[in-house]
Amino acid sequence: MRHWSKGIRLGRTTLAPGPATIPHRYFSATAPQNNLQAPKLDPTMATSTTKTGQPLDRPVLDSMLRRRMFYTPAFEVYGGVSGLYDYGPPGCSLQANIIETWRKHFVLEEDMLEVDCTMLTPHEVLKTSGHVEKFADWMCKDPKTGEIFRADHLVEEVLESRLKGDKEARGQKVEIDEEKEAKRKKKAKDIKALKLDDSVVKEYEEILAKIDNYDGGELGLLITKYNITNPTTGGNLEPPVAFNLMFQTSIGPSSNLAGYLRPETAQGQFLTFQKLLDFNQQSMPFASACIGKSFRNEISPRAGLLRVREFLMAEIEHYVDPEGGKKHPRFDEVADVKLVLLDRKVQLSGSTNTTEMTIGEAVKSGTVDSETLGYFIARIHLFLLRLGTDPKKMRFRQHMANEMAHYAADCWDAELLTSYGWIECVGCADRSAYDLTVHTRKTGAPLFVRETRNEPLKIEEWQVDIDKKKFGPRFKKEGKTVEAAIEALDQEIREKLSLDLEKNGKIELEVPGTETGKVAIDKDLIKIEKRTRTEHTREYTPNVIEPAFGIGRILYSLMEHVYWSREGAEERGVLSFPPPIAPTKVLLVPLSGGHPDLKPLVKRLSQKLRRLGISNRVDDSGASIGKRYSRNDELGTPLGITVDFQSVHDNSYTLRDRDSTKQVRSDEDTICRAIQSLIEGQKTWADVQKELPEFTQQELD
C-alpha cells in the first residue's frame, strides 16, 4: 500500500488540556524495540465481539494463537525485536491458503500476469518514484530522555485517554483492556477522571475523526495547543520531523551502489511494464500481480501482526486507457454488490457514519471515481467474504485529500473491525499515470502504449523550425539549452510568439540556465508556422488502478472474526475458518489411540487424503476423544474422522463438523468424496447432512 506518510495507528478516545496521561506504547531510543495505512484503533475493545457475538477477550485469543504456534515473536530467546514475528506451522498454512485463494480470485479469474520482483531496489528508482523524499512518518523526540514518539499516534492517544477520563467523570461505563491497562500502570501516570466541557469533547472527537488529514506542522500545532507532553515524564517534546521508513543498504562489495529494501512491490512491476505489454501481445487493458515481502522501518511497531517491519504484500497494477473513461467490461457482474462506504465528505465533517449502497450506485453518483476502480473494490469485498471475514465488520473508507498522493484521482481502503479498531487491510487506489511517467522521464524508456489508429487523425498545430547552421554559432555552448526551451513551448505560447516574430522580427524567451536568463531570437534563425499533420498511431501512458493487500493484517483480522467459544467451555476457543482456508482440513482420531487393529486404517485414510491433496493430522494420544477434538478446534480444523471398532468390521467411518459437532457416517470412499466437496467449496455441511445418515454414538468395543 503506497501511502507516503502513513504507517499504522491505534485507537480513538478524548482529552482535556493538561499533561498527557496515556498508556505508554511508544519506544525509547535507549531500549529494545517491541504498514500500510494506520488503523483506527479502538482503545476499549467495547465494540469487539467474537463470531457468535460474545465479548472478545483479546489476551485469551492471543495466548491461544501463540500457544498453538500460529505466530510467535522472532528472536525471542534473545529478547525479541519489536515488529518482527515468525509464523508457526498453522500460521504458515493459513497464510499459504489465503494466498492460494487470492491467486484464484484475482490472478486466475482476471487473467493477470504474475511477476516476482527483487526486494533489493537501487536508490535511483525510489528517488524517482518519490519514496526517498516522501515515504515518511512524523516523529517527535523528548530531548531530555531521548524517547521517540510517532506524532499522530501520540496526539491520538492523548486525546483518547482524556475522553476516557471524561466518561469516567460523567459516570459512564468504560470497558478496559486489562493487558493494556497493566502496561499503562507500569509506564505512565494514572488517567484522571476529569470532566470536559461539551465543546471540548466535540473538538477532540472532530480532531480524531480527521487525524489522517494532518501534516507535520499541523500535528505540531495540536501538540502545542493541547499541551501534549511525554506521557511518562511530562517533559516537553521537540516539533515533529519526517522520518523515512525505508531500510537503507548498499549493493555490491564496494558499497558504491546505494539501495533499499523495497517498501512495496509496485515499482518492480512498473519497470517491467513494457516487457509485460509485449508479452501480452500489445493488448490493453491488462494487469500485473506480485506477491512478496516488503519492509518498513516503523517508528513504533505495536499491535502484534498489524504493524510490523517485515510483511507480505499482494499487489495488483491494472493498466487502463484513460481515454475510455476507465470503463470495465465486467462491471455489470458486480454492479449489484452492496458495500458499506465511509466517504471523505463525511469524515471531514467530523463524523464516521457510513452509507450502504451498491457499487453501481456509488459509481453512478460519482462517490467512486470510475467503473474500473469500483469493479476492484467490489472484487476485494467478495474476496474478503470468501476468506470468512464478517460482513458486519467490513467497510470501505475513502482517503481524504491530505492522505492521497497529489497525483491520485481516488483511493479507498477496505477496513476490518477488530479489537484494535478499524484496520486498513487493502488499499485500492487510482494512481493515474504518475509512476510510468516519472520513470519514462528519468530513463527515456518507452513505458507507454503505442497503437495503430482505426482512422488516421489530422492535427493542426504550431510547429517550430530552427536553422541549426546559424543557431549553433549564434548561441554557442548555450545552444542546446535554448533549443530545449523552444521545444518545450506549448501550443498557446507558440501561437503568441509567431505573432511577435511577424510583428517585431524577433522573439524573446526566458531560458533558465543561460548567462542572462533571457535570450532574443531573430527571424532568420527560427520559423513558427501552423501546419496540419496526420497521425496514424497513438501513444499514451496508461493510468493504473492499484489494489494492494496486506496479507498479515488480513490474516490477523480473519482470526478475530472466526474466533468464538462454546457455552460452558469458554476456556477452549474455536476458530471457524472456512474449509478451503483452514490450515489443516481433517483430524484423524482413532477411538483407542494405541490399538493395533485401528492403526492400519488410520494410516490408509491419511495416505488416501494426502493423495487427494487434503491436509490431515493424526491425534492418537491417550486423551479423551472429546478433548482431542477440542484442542484441534483451536487450530481451526473443520472436519474430523473417527476410526472406531465398527470401522474394522465394515470400513465405515464417522465424519464430524467442527462448528456444530454433528456427525454423519458412511463408507470410506463416500466420506472422502464428501470431504473433498467441502474443501473445494462445492458443498456445505448442511448438504452433507442431507445426503449421509446422522451418527450419534461410537462403538467402544
XYZ file of C-alpha atoms in Angstrom:
701
model
C 0.000 0.000 0.000
C 1.552 3.131 -1.133
C 0.582 5.988 1.133
C 3.521 8.307 1.555
C 3.264 9.471 5.105
C 1.152 6.901 6.890
C 2.039 3.812 8.887
C -0.387 2.013 11.242
C -2.241 3.626 14.022
C -4.109 2.528 17.142
C -7.185 3.786 18.840
C -9.813 6.513 19.315
C -10.780 8.376 22.600
C -10.787 12.071 24.061
C -8.770 14.701 26.070
C -8.626 17.725 28.339
C -5.951 20.398 28.364
C -3.187 19.353 30.721
C -0.351 16.849 30.969
C -0.778 13.748 28.829
C -1.594 10.626 30.822
C -1.848 7.798 28.328
C -0.780 4.184 28.022
C 2.890 4.338 27.047
C 3.045 2.359 23.823
C 5.959 4.103 22.177
C 9.557 3.042 22.121
C 12.542 4.515 23.849
C 15.638 5.340 21.854
C 17.657 3.571 24.528
C 15.513 0.430 24.862
C 14.937 -2.647 22.667
C 12.098 -2.173 20.235
C 8.951 -4.218 20.639
C 2.235 -0.847 7.271
C 0.357 0.066 5.190
C -2.074 2.691 6.374
C -2.746 3.496 10.015
C -5.616 1.512 11.557
C -8.265 3.327 13.511
C -7.806 1.512 16.803
C -10.481 1.260 19.444
C -8.949 1.948 22.866
C -11.519 -0.049 24.847
C -12.430 -3.081 22.712
C -16.052 -2.208 23.650
C -17.318 -2.987 20.131
C -15.209 -6.115 19.687
C -17.098 -9.396 19.649
C -16.478 -12.997 18.672
C -18.095 -14.752 15.726
C -21.091 -15.639 17.915
C -21.465 -12.192 19.492
C -19.632 -12.818 22.776
C -17.301 -10.079 24.113
C -13.880 -10.810 22.646
C -11.098 -11.256 25.208
C -8.026 -10.409 23.162
C -5.425 -11.602 25.723
C -7.108 -15.016 25.782
C -7.146 -15.181 21.979
C -3.515 -14.020 21.729
C -2.469 -16.623 24.278
C -4.213 -19.354 22.288
C -2.698 -18.237 18.967
C 0.812 -18.230 20.420
C 0.302 -21.492 22.297
C -0.904 -23.122 19.092
C 2.029 -21.548 17.208
C 0.092 -19.508 14.695
C 2.773 -16.882 15.266
C 5.494 -16.049 17.760
C 7.895 -13.128 18.385
C 11.083 -13.500 16.354
C 14.409 -13.974 18.170
C 12.532 -14.339 21.455
C 15.384 -16.149 23.237
C 17.493 -13.036 22.622
C 14.806 -10.748 23.965
C 12.979 -10.256 20.670
C 12.828 -7.314 18.272
C 9.690 -5.200 18.013
C 7.769 -5.550 14.781
C 9.322 -8.899 13.765
C 7.353 -12.164 14.012
C 7.708 -15.780 12.900
C 4.759 -17.877 11.722
C 4.472 -21.413 13.070
C 3.036 -24.420 11.149
C -0.663 -23.423 11.326
C 0.172 -19.775 10.621
C 2.207 -20.756 7.564
C -0.602 -22.965 6.265
C -3.218 -20.286 6.874
C -1.105 -17.692 5.042
C -0.487 -20.089 2.141
C -4.228 -20.797 1.841
C -5.064 -17.068 1.837
C -2.501 -16.524 -0.920
C -3.805 -19.505 -2.914
C -7.347 -18.117 -2.653
C -6.054 -14.678 -3.693
C -4.376 -16.159 -6.760
C -7.561 -17.993 -7.786
C -9.797 -14.983 -7.121
C -7.623 -12.410 -8.878
C -4.703 -13.766 -10.920
C -6.610 -16.699 -12.423
C -10.077 -15.146 -12.612
C -8.830 -11.842 -14.079
C -6.120 -13.429 -16.289
C -3.369 -11.362 -14.662
C 0.352 -11.579 -15.414
C 2.152 -12.595 -12.228
C 5.743 -11.485 -11.671
C 8.227 -11.912 -8.824
C 10.359 -8.777 -8.491
C 13.511 -8.396 -6.438
C 13.278 -6.956 -2.921
C 16.554 -5.002 -3.282
C 15.885 -1.703 -5.049
C 18.505 0.839 -6.218
C 18.397 4.321 -4.722
C 17.705 5.988 -8.098
C 14.496 4.007 -8.638
C 12.991 5.065 -5.305
C 14.283 8.610 -5.676
C 12.455 8.890 -9.000
C 9.253 7.405 -7.557
C 9.337 9.897 -4.675
C 9.908 7.418 -1.845
C 13.317 8.805 -0.834
C 11.859 12.241 -0.113
C 8.257 11.490 0.784
C 7.904 7.980 2.242
C 7.936 9.135 5.853
C 6.013 9.430 9.107
C 6.185 12.334 11.561
C 8.066 11.721 14.795
C 8.887 13.902 17.762
C 11.591 13.499 20.385
C 11.932 14.193 24.085
C 15.320 15.985 24.183
C 15.918 15.051 27.839
C 15.226 11.296 27.716
C 15.827 10.592 24.022
C 12.437 8.883 23.707
C 10.881 8.898 20.227
C 7.138 9.203 19.581
C 5.149 8.963 16.401
C 3.378 12.306 16.356
C -0.066 11.298 15.041
C -0.214 8.304 17.411
C 0.743 10.484 20.361
C -1.891 13.125 19.616
C -4.498 10.457 19.042
C -3.863 8.503 22.209
C -3.625 11.558 24.444
C -6.955 12.846 23.170
C -8.497 9.399 23.516
C -7.283 8.967 27.087
C -8.674 12.361 28.063
C -12.019 11.436 26.556
C -11.882 8.241 28.577
C -11.299 10.301 31.741
C -14.261 12.466 30.796
C -16.501 9.391 30.520
C -15.385 8.186 33.924
C -16.049 11.610 35.430
C -19.563 11.553 33.948
C -20.181 8.107 35.446
C -20.308 6.360 32.098
C -19.108 2.769 31.845
C -15.689 2.382 30.215
C -14.547 -1.034 29.016
C -10.918 -1.764 29.932
C -8.345 -3.839 28.110
C -6.697 -5.462 31.153
C -3.451 -6.284 29.340
C -3.118 -2.729 28.061
C -4.070 -1.281 31.454
C -1.374 -3.318 33.204
C 1.266 -1.963 30.798
C -0.042 1.573 31.265
C 0.257 1.431 35.032
C 3.902 0.426 34.735
C 4.914 3.104 32.250
C 2.582 6.098 32.592
C 0.766 8.243 35.070
C -2.789 7.362 36.058
C -5.562 8.725 33.872
C -7.520 11.345 35.788
C -11.305 11.249 35.742
C -11.672 14.846 34.596
C -14.909 16.141 33.117
C -14.504 18.177 29.928
C -16.699 20.903 28.528
C -19.080 19.593 25.893
C -17.443 21.878 23.338
C -14.012 20.387 24.141
C -15.359 16.848 23.781
C -16.778 17.734 20.376
C -13.499 19.408 19.380
C -11.451 16.337 20.354
C -13.808 13.970 18.532
C -13.585 16.047 15.356
C -9.772 16.032 15.532
C -9.733 12.249 15.951
C -12.091 11.764 13.016
C -9.675 13.781 10.823
C -6.351 12.589 12.305
C -5.239 11.198 8.926
C -5.519 14.643 7.385
C -2.837 16.422 9.463
C 0.715 17.029 8.273
C 3.785 17.542 10.470
C 3.245 21.253 11.025
C -0.407 20.758 11.935
C 0.445 17.932 14.336
C 2.994 20.232 15.966
C 0.311 22.877 16.463
C -2.009 20.303 18.055
C 0.759 19.139 20.406
C 1.361 22.746 21.493
C -2.297 23.769 21.706
C -3.337 20.808 23.852
C -0.177 20.667 25.972
C 0.758 17.157 24.855
C 3.968 16.004 26.516
C 5.982 12.854 27.221
C 3.359 10.547 28.821
C 5.893 9.126 31.281
C 7.811 12.207 32.429
C 5.627 15.131 31.379
C 8.619 16.592 29.532
C 8.168 18.851 26.519
C 8.773 17.461 23.030
C 10.588 18.819 20.004
C 8.484 19.717 16.907
C 7.629 16.764 14.612
C 10.164 15.891 11.913
C 9.869 13.494 8.979
C 11.377 10.024 9.421
C 11.889 7.966 6.240
C 10.502 4.466 6.719
C 12.754 2.621 4.269
C 15.596 0.299 5.311
C 18.755 1.542 3.583
C 21.535 -0.787 2.437
C 24.331 -0.965 -0.129
C 24.562 -3.304 -3.108
C 27.854 -4.979 -4.008
C 31.207 -5.297 -2.201
C 32.351 -1.750 -2.971
C 29.213 -0.279 -1.360
C 29.112 2.306 -4.152
C 25.549 1.454 -5.206
C 23.078 2.663 -2.574
C 19.832 0.785 -2.260
C 16.856 -0.011 -0.057
C 14.759 -2.977 0.932
C 11.602 -2.254 -1.036
C 8.685 -0.666 0.861
C 6.238 -2.140 -1.697
C 6.253 -4.435 -4.731
C 4.816 -1.854 -7.127
C 7.978 -0.220 -8.520
C 9.313 -3.527 -9.823
C 6.031 -4.065 -11.662
C 6.072 -0.601 -13.218
C 9.598 -1.060 -14.524
C 8.634 -4.322 -16.280
C 5.585 -2.696 -17.915
C 6.953 -2.595 -21.478
C 8.069 -6.241 -21.370
C 4.714 -7.298 -19.955
C 2.911 -5.326 -22.664
C 4.995 -7.173 -25.291
C 4.260 -10.492 -23.565
C 0.563 -9.606 -23.701
C 0.891 -9.001 -27.470
C 0.389 -5.240 -27.044
C -3.170 -5.856 -25.835
C -4.741 -3.371 -23.420
C -6.054 -3.287 -20.733
C -4.140 -5.826 -18.668
C -2.932 -6.302 -15.100
C 0.245 -7.476 -13.436
C 0.364 -9.014 -9.953
C 3.129 -9.624 -7.442
C 3.256 -11.374 -4.070
C 6.274 -10.790 -1.864
C 7.880 -9.334 1.234
C 8.136 -5.590 1.808
C 9.885 -3.683 4.571
C 9.143 -0.513 6.539
C 11.177 0.739 9.467
C 8.169 1.621 11.627
C 8.745 4.264 14.297
C 6.660 2.473 16.916
C 5.642 -1.049 15.862
C 2.860 -2.454 18.012
C -0.479 -4.253 17.824
C 1.106 -7.612 17.040
C 0.836 -8.563 13.379
C -0.877 -5.292 12.473
C 2.186 -3.071 12.413
C 5.380 -4.912 11.617
C 8.650 -4.072 9.924
C 8.653 -7.006 7.513
C 5.390 -8.106 5.927
C 3.860 -9.951 2.993
C 2.027 -7.950 0.334
C -0.009 -8.922 -2.692
C -0.294 -6.044 -5.161
C -2.061 -5.618 -8.488
C -1.311 -2.973 -11.109
C -4.204 -2.785 -13.592
C -3.291 -0.685 -16.640
C -6.172 1.100 -18.343
C -6.594 3.580 -21.210
C -7.562 6.955 -19.662
C -9.444 7.999 -22.834
C -12.013 5.252 -22.354
C -13.432 6.800 -19.165
C -11.838 3.902 -17.227
C -14.756 1.643 -18.090
C -14.564 -2.050 -17.170
C -16.110 -4.736 -19.408
C -17.183 -6.860 -16.411
C -18.555 -4.078 -14.234
C -22.140 -5.264 -14.749
C -21.225 -8.535 -12.989
C -20.562 -6.689 -9.715
C -22.823 -3.636 -10.064
C -25.334 -5.009 -7.524
C -22.740 -5.865 -4.852
C -23.672 -3.930 -1.701
C -20.912 -2.157 0.206
C -20.643 -0.124 3.405
C -18.943 3.167 2.461
C -17.403 5.979 4.506
C -16.679 8.828 2.092
C -14.308 11.757 2.618
C -17.059 14.380 2.937
C -18.495 12.592 5.968
C -15.050 12.281 7.564
C -14.235 15.956 7.013
C -17.477 16.858 8.790
C -16.080 15.078 11.861
C -18.362 12.029 11.528
C -17.813 8.333 10.873
C -21.377 7.488 9.806
C -21.400 5.001 6.935
C -23.746 4.550 3.984
C -24.744 1.244 2.422
C -25.154 1.246 -1.347
C -24.373 -0.891 -4.367
C -21.121 -0.252 -6.192
C -23.226 0.565 -9.259
C -24.922 3.395 -7.345
C -21.571 4.567 -5.940
C -20.009 4.879 -9.401
C -23.107 6.454 -10.957
C -23.268 9.113 -8.222
C -19.548 9.886 -8.504
C -18.810 8.697 -4.958
C -16.365 6.223 -6.528
C -14.323 7.733 -9.352
C -14.646 5.126 -12.133
C -16.014 1.745 -13.158
C -12.607 0.081 -13.037
C -11.897 1.346 -9.518
C -15.414 0.315 -8.473
C -15.005 -3.116 -10.059
C -11.912 -3.862 -7.997
C -13.472 -2.505 -4.795
C -16.368 -4.936 -5.270
C -13.999 -7.816 -6.080
C -11.996 -7.038 -2.918
C -15.247 -7.197 -0.923
C -16.094 -10.613 -2.402
C -12.561 -11.886 -1.746
C -12.683 -10.928 1.938
C -16.073 -12.636 2.292
C -14.627 -15.741 0.637
C -11.945 -15.880 3.332
C -14.576 -15.877 6.063
C -14.487 -12.265 7.299
C -17.631 -10.933 8.948
C -19.531 -8.612 6.534
C -20.836 -6.631 9.541
C -17.210 -5.809 10.428
C -16.166 -4.581 6.994
C -16.296 -1.122 5.428
C -14.609 0.859 2.653
C -13.183 4.218 3.754
C -12.291 6.889 1.210
C -8.986 8.718 1.651
C -9.152 12.369 2.492
C -7.245 14.865 0.351
C -4.152 15.001 2.575
C -3.863 11.198 2.687
C -3.660 10.733 -1.066
C -0.619 11.326 -3.187
C -1.079 14.505 -5.227
C -1.360 12.540 -8.475
C -4.006 10.052 -7.254
C -7.565 10.500 -8.509
C -9.295 8.435 -5.802
C -8.419 5.889 -3.120
C -10.471 3.594 -0.867
C -9.345 1.303 1.948
C -11.041 -1.969 2.855
C -11.099 -1.799 6.651
C -11.923 -4.677 9.015
C -13.146 -4.130 12.575
C -11.042 -5.869 15.238
C -10.351 -5.429 18.951
C -7.807 -2.804 17.850
C -10.462 -0.863 15.947
C -10.830 -0.388 12.181
C -7.788 -1.804 10.422
C -6.878 -0.992 6.823
C -6.204 -4.360 5.194
C -6.491 -3.474 1.492
C -5.891 -0.184 -0.290
C -7.446 0.380 -3.720
C -6.155 3.496 -5.489
C -6.478 5.160 -8.861
C -2.788 6.049 -9.302
C -3.290 7.965 -12.574
C -0.195 7.762 -14.843
C 2.355 9.088 -12.355
C 4.766 6.175 -11.884
C 5.155 5.232 -15.543
C 5.529 8.906 -16.450
C 8.289 9.723 -13.954
C 10.289 6.597 -14.802
C 9.990 7.359 -18.526
C 11.113 10.931 -17.949
C 14.086 9.791 -15.878
C 15.336 6.914 -18.059
C 13.917 7.539 -21.517
C 12.468 4.005 -21.504
C 9.241 3.751 -23.551
C 6.863 2.929 -20.678
C 3.808 3.762 -22.758
C 1.421 2.179 -25.250
C 1.737 2.697 -28.991
C -1.229 1.533 -31.058
C -2.433 1.942 -34.659
C -5.461 4.179 -35.010
C -8.553 2.788 -36.718
C -8.734 6.015 -38.718
C -5.877 8.481 -39.296
C -6.151 11.599 -37.138
C -5.470 15.044 -38.632
C -4.000 17.519 -36.155
C -3.492 21.265 -36.683
C -0.620 22.599 -34.585
C 2.042 25.299 -34.412
C 5.387 23.840 -35.419
C 8.862 25.334 -34.884
C 11.742 25.083 -37.371
C 15.258 26.079 -36.288
C 18.060 26.932 -38.727
C 20.707 24.880 -36.943
C 23.568 26.098 -39.175
C 23.065 29.623 -37.883
C 21.666 28.687 -34.454
C 24.847 26.945 -33.200
C 27.298 29.769 -33.972
C 24.838 32.332 -32.559
C 24.297 30.720 -29.117
C 27.428 28.502 -28.889
C 27.539 26.444 -25.660
C 24.053 27.636 -24.632
C 22.557 26.338 -27.893
C 21.208 23.028 -26.550
C 19.646 24.734 -23.516
C 17.893 27.317 -25.704
C 16.761 24.669 -28.183
C 15.308 22.516 -25.395
C 13.392 25.526 -24.072
C 11.913 26.162 -27.520
C 10.865 22.506 -27.951
C 9.089 22.626 -24.563
C 6.825 25.549 -25.574
C 3.113 24.692 -25.557
C 0.766 25.491 -28.448
C -0.689 28.653 -26.926
C 2.742 30.226 -26.401
C 3.916 29.176 -29.883
C 0.928 30.955 -31.419
C 1.708 34.147 -29.479
C 5.400 34.011 -30.431
C 4.532 33.592 -34.122
C 2.711 36.935 -33.965
C 5.684 38.560 -32.170
C 8.033 37.177 -34.813
C 5.920 38.585 -37.643
C 5.462 41.956 -35.946
C 8.929 42.550 -34.416
C 11.168 40.297 -36.473
C 12.332 38.550 -33.336
C 11.098 36.842 -30.172
C 12.294 36.962 -26.585
C 12.342 33.923 -24.292
C 13.140 33.352 -20.644
C 15.632 30.464 -20.585
C 16.891 29.384 -17.135
C 20.462 28.116 -17.269
C 21.704 30.761 -19.690
C 24.004 33.616 -18.730
C 21.301 36.300 -18.597
C 18.285 34.024 -18.122
C 16.709 35.583 -21.228
C 17.509 35.304 -24.953
C 16.423 37.104 -28.151
C 15.999 35.044 -31.331
C 15.844 36.761 -34.750
C 13.509 35.574 -37.515
C 16.411 34.391 -39.659
C 17.092 31.697 -37.001
C 13.545 30.461 -36.370
C 10.235 29.884 -38.152
C 6.884 29.261 -36.385
C 4.008 28.138 -38.637
C 0.622 26.464 -38.237
C 0.555 23.147 -40.104
C -1.561 20.031 -40.370
C -0.052 16.642 -39.690
C -1.620 13.187 -39.995
C -1.202 10.795 -37.094
C -1.559 7.065 -37.870
C -0.537 5.819 -34.440
C -1.453 6.893 -30.943
C 0.865 6.977 -27.948
C -0.433 7.210 -24.381
C 0.681 6.427 -20.850
C -1.837 4.135 -19.135
C -3.486 5.026 -15.848
C -3.055 2.486 -13.057
C -5.673 1.098 -10.687
C -3.791 -0.480 -7.782
C -5.358 -2.864 -5.234
C -2.720 -3.609 -2.551
C -3.299 -6.291 0.104
C -1.588 -6.550 3.496
C -1.687 -10.321 3.977
C -0.621 -10.254 7.643
C -3.346 -7.790 8.550
C -5.983 -9.800 6.709
C -4.740 -12.966 8.431
C -4.943 -11.490 11.942
C -8.314 -9.774 11.370
C -9.711 -13.028 9.994
C -8.604 -14.920 13.123
C -10.545 -12.453 15.288
C -13.612 -12.684 13.043
C -13.815 -16.509 13.141
C -12.930 -16.927 16.848
C -15.539 -17.990 19.433
C -16.008 -20.391 22.351
C -18.660 -22.935 23.210
C -21.077 -22.247 26.051
C -19.765 -23.812 29.230
C -16.278 -24.298 27.755
C -15.080 -20.704 27.470
C -11.507 -21.762 28.182
C -11.471 -23.652 24.873
C -11.592 -21.457 21.803
C -12.799 -22.355 18.313
C -11.506 -20.902 15.036
C -14.218 -21.355 12.412
C -12.140 -20.974 9.248
C -13.987 -21.938 6.054
C -12.711 -25.388 4.959
C -10.705 -24.048 1.959
C -8.857 -21.584 4.241
C -8.281 -23.789 7.306
C -4.613 -24.693 7.989
C -5.384 -28.410 8.381
C -8.523 -29.815 6.808
C -9.087 -33.121 8.608
C -8.252 -34.591 12.009
C -7.971 -38.399 12.145
C -8.909 -39.748 15.576
C -8.575 -43.471 16.385
C -11.017 -44.205 19.205
C -8.341 -46.140 21.053
C -5.055 -44.471 20.133
C -2.699 -47.390 20.559
C -4.948 -50.257 19.425
C -3.202 -52.305 16.699
C -6.463 -53.008 14.823
C -7.054 -49.279 14.207
C -3.562 -48.180 13.169
C -3.636 -49.660 9.615
C -6.996 -47.963 8.929
C -5.721 -44.595 10.133
C -2.579 -44.900 8.015
C -4.554 -45.841 4.907
C -7.021 -42.982 5.372
C -4.239 -40.455 5.912
C -2.409 -41.527 2.748
C -5.610 -41.510 0.698
C -6.493 -37.985 1.811
C -2.970 -36.731 1.074
C -3.134 -38.197 -2.426
C -6.314 -36.141 -2.867
C -4.366 -33.051 -1.767
C -6.180 -32.813 1.580
C -4.001 -31.986 4.596
C -4.665 -34.036 7.719
C -3.259 -34.784 11.161
C -3.499 -37.840 13.378
C -4.155 -37.488 17.100
C -3.686 -40.909 18.676
C -2.842 -39.629 22.146
C -4.356 -41.094 25.286
C -6.640 -38.104 25.864
C -10.400 -38.488 25.577
C -11.857 -38.182 22.085
C -13.716 -35.024 23.108
C -10.534 -33.376 24.347
C -8.676 -34.328 21.171
C -11.365 -32.729 19.032
C -11.490 -29.685 21.306
C -7.792 -28.872 21.037
C -7.958 -29.183 17.259
C -10.953 -26.840 17.200
C -8.427 -24.282 18.470
C -6.383 -24.926 15.318
C -9.469 -24.350 13.166
C -9.586 -27.895 11.754
C -13.069 -28.054 10.166
C -13.543 -31.829 9.849
C -12.738 -34.898 11.882
C -12.843 -38.612 11.112
C -13.248 -41.056 13.975
C -11.876 -44.536 13.385
C -13.591 -46.996 15.742
C -14.000 -50.723 16.017
C -17.008 -50.754 13.686
C -14.614 -49.389 11.043
C -12.594 -52.605 11.321
C -15.679 -54.672 10.505
C -17.402 -52.688 7.734
C -14.902 -49.973 6.594
C -17.289 -47.187 7.680
C -16.279 -44.007 9.498
C -17.863 -41.035 11.212
C -17.285 -37.526 9.874
C -17.556 -34.671 12.409
C -18.276 -30.991 11.692
C -16.239 -28.594 13.843
C -18.858 -25.871 14.337
C -21.999 -27.914 15.002
C -20.171 -31.039 16.356
C -22.729 -33.093 14.384
C -21.572 -36.370 12.844
C -22.536 -38.489 9.848
C -21.380 -41.987 8.943
C -20.648 -43.788 5.682
C -18.080 -45.904 3.877
C -14.520 -44.751 3.250
C -14.961 -43.629 -0.378
C -18.164 -41.717 0.347
C -16.592 -39.952 3.332
C -13.560 -38.938 1.257
C -15.758 -37.597 -1.545
C -17.789 -35.593 0.973
C -14.599 -34.118 2.444
C -13.285 -33.189 -0.985
C -16.524 -31.415 -1.925
C -16.440 -29.454 1.350
C -12.786 -28.454 0.927
C -13.364 -27.319 -2.656
C -16.400 -25.277 -1.609
C -18.800 -27.285 -3.773
C -20.973 -28.317 -0.797
C -21.795 -27.118 2.714
C -22.114 -29.221 5.840
C -25.900 -28.875 5.546
C -25.676 -30.549 2.123
C -23.609 -33.424 3.546
C -26.049 -33.897 6.432
C -28.907 -34.296 3.960
C -27.017 -36.907 1.939
C -25.477 -39.070 4.685
C -27.053 -40.678 7.771
C -26.547 -38.944 11.121
C -24.423 -40.722 13.707
C -24.713 -40.229 17.475
C -22.682 -42.854 19.342
C -19.319 -44.566 18.825
C -18.835 -48.322 19.213
C -16.391 -48.615 22.104
C -15.526 -52.334 21.914
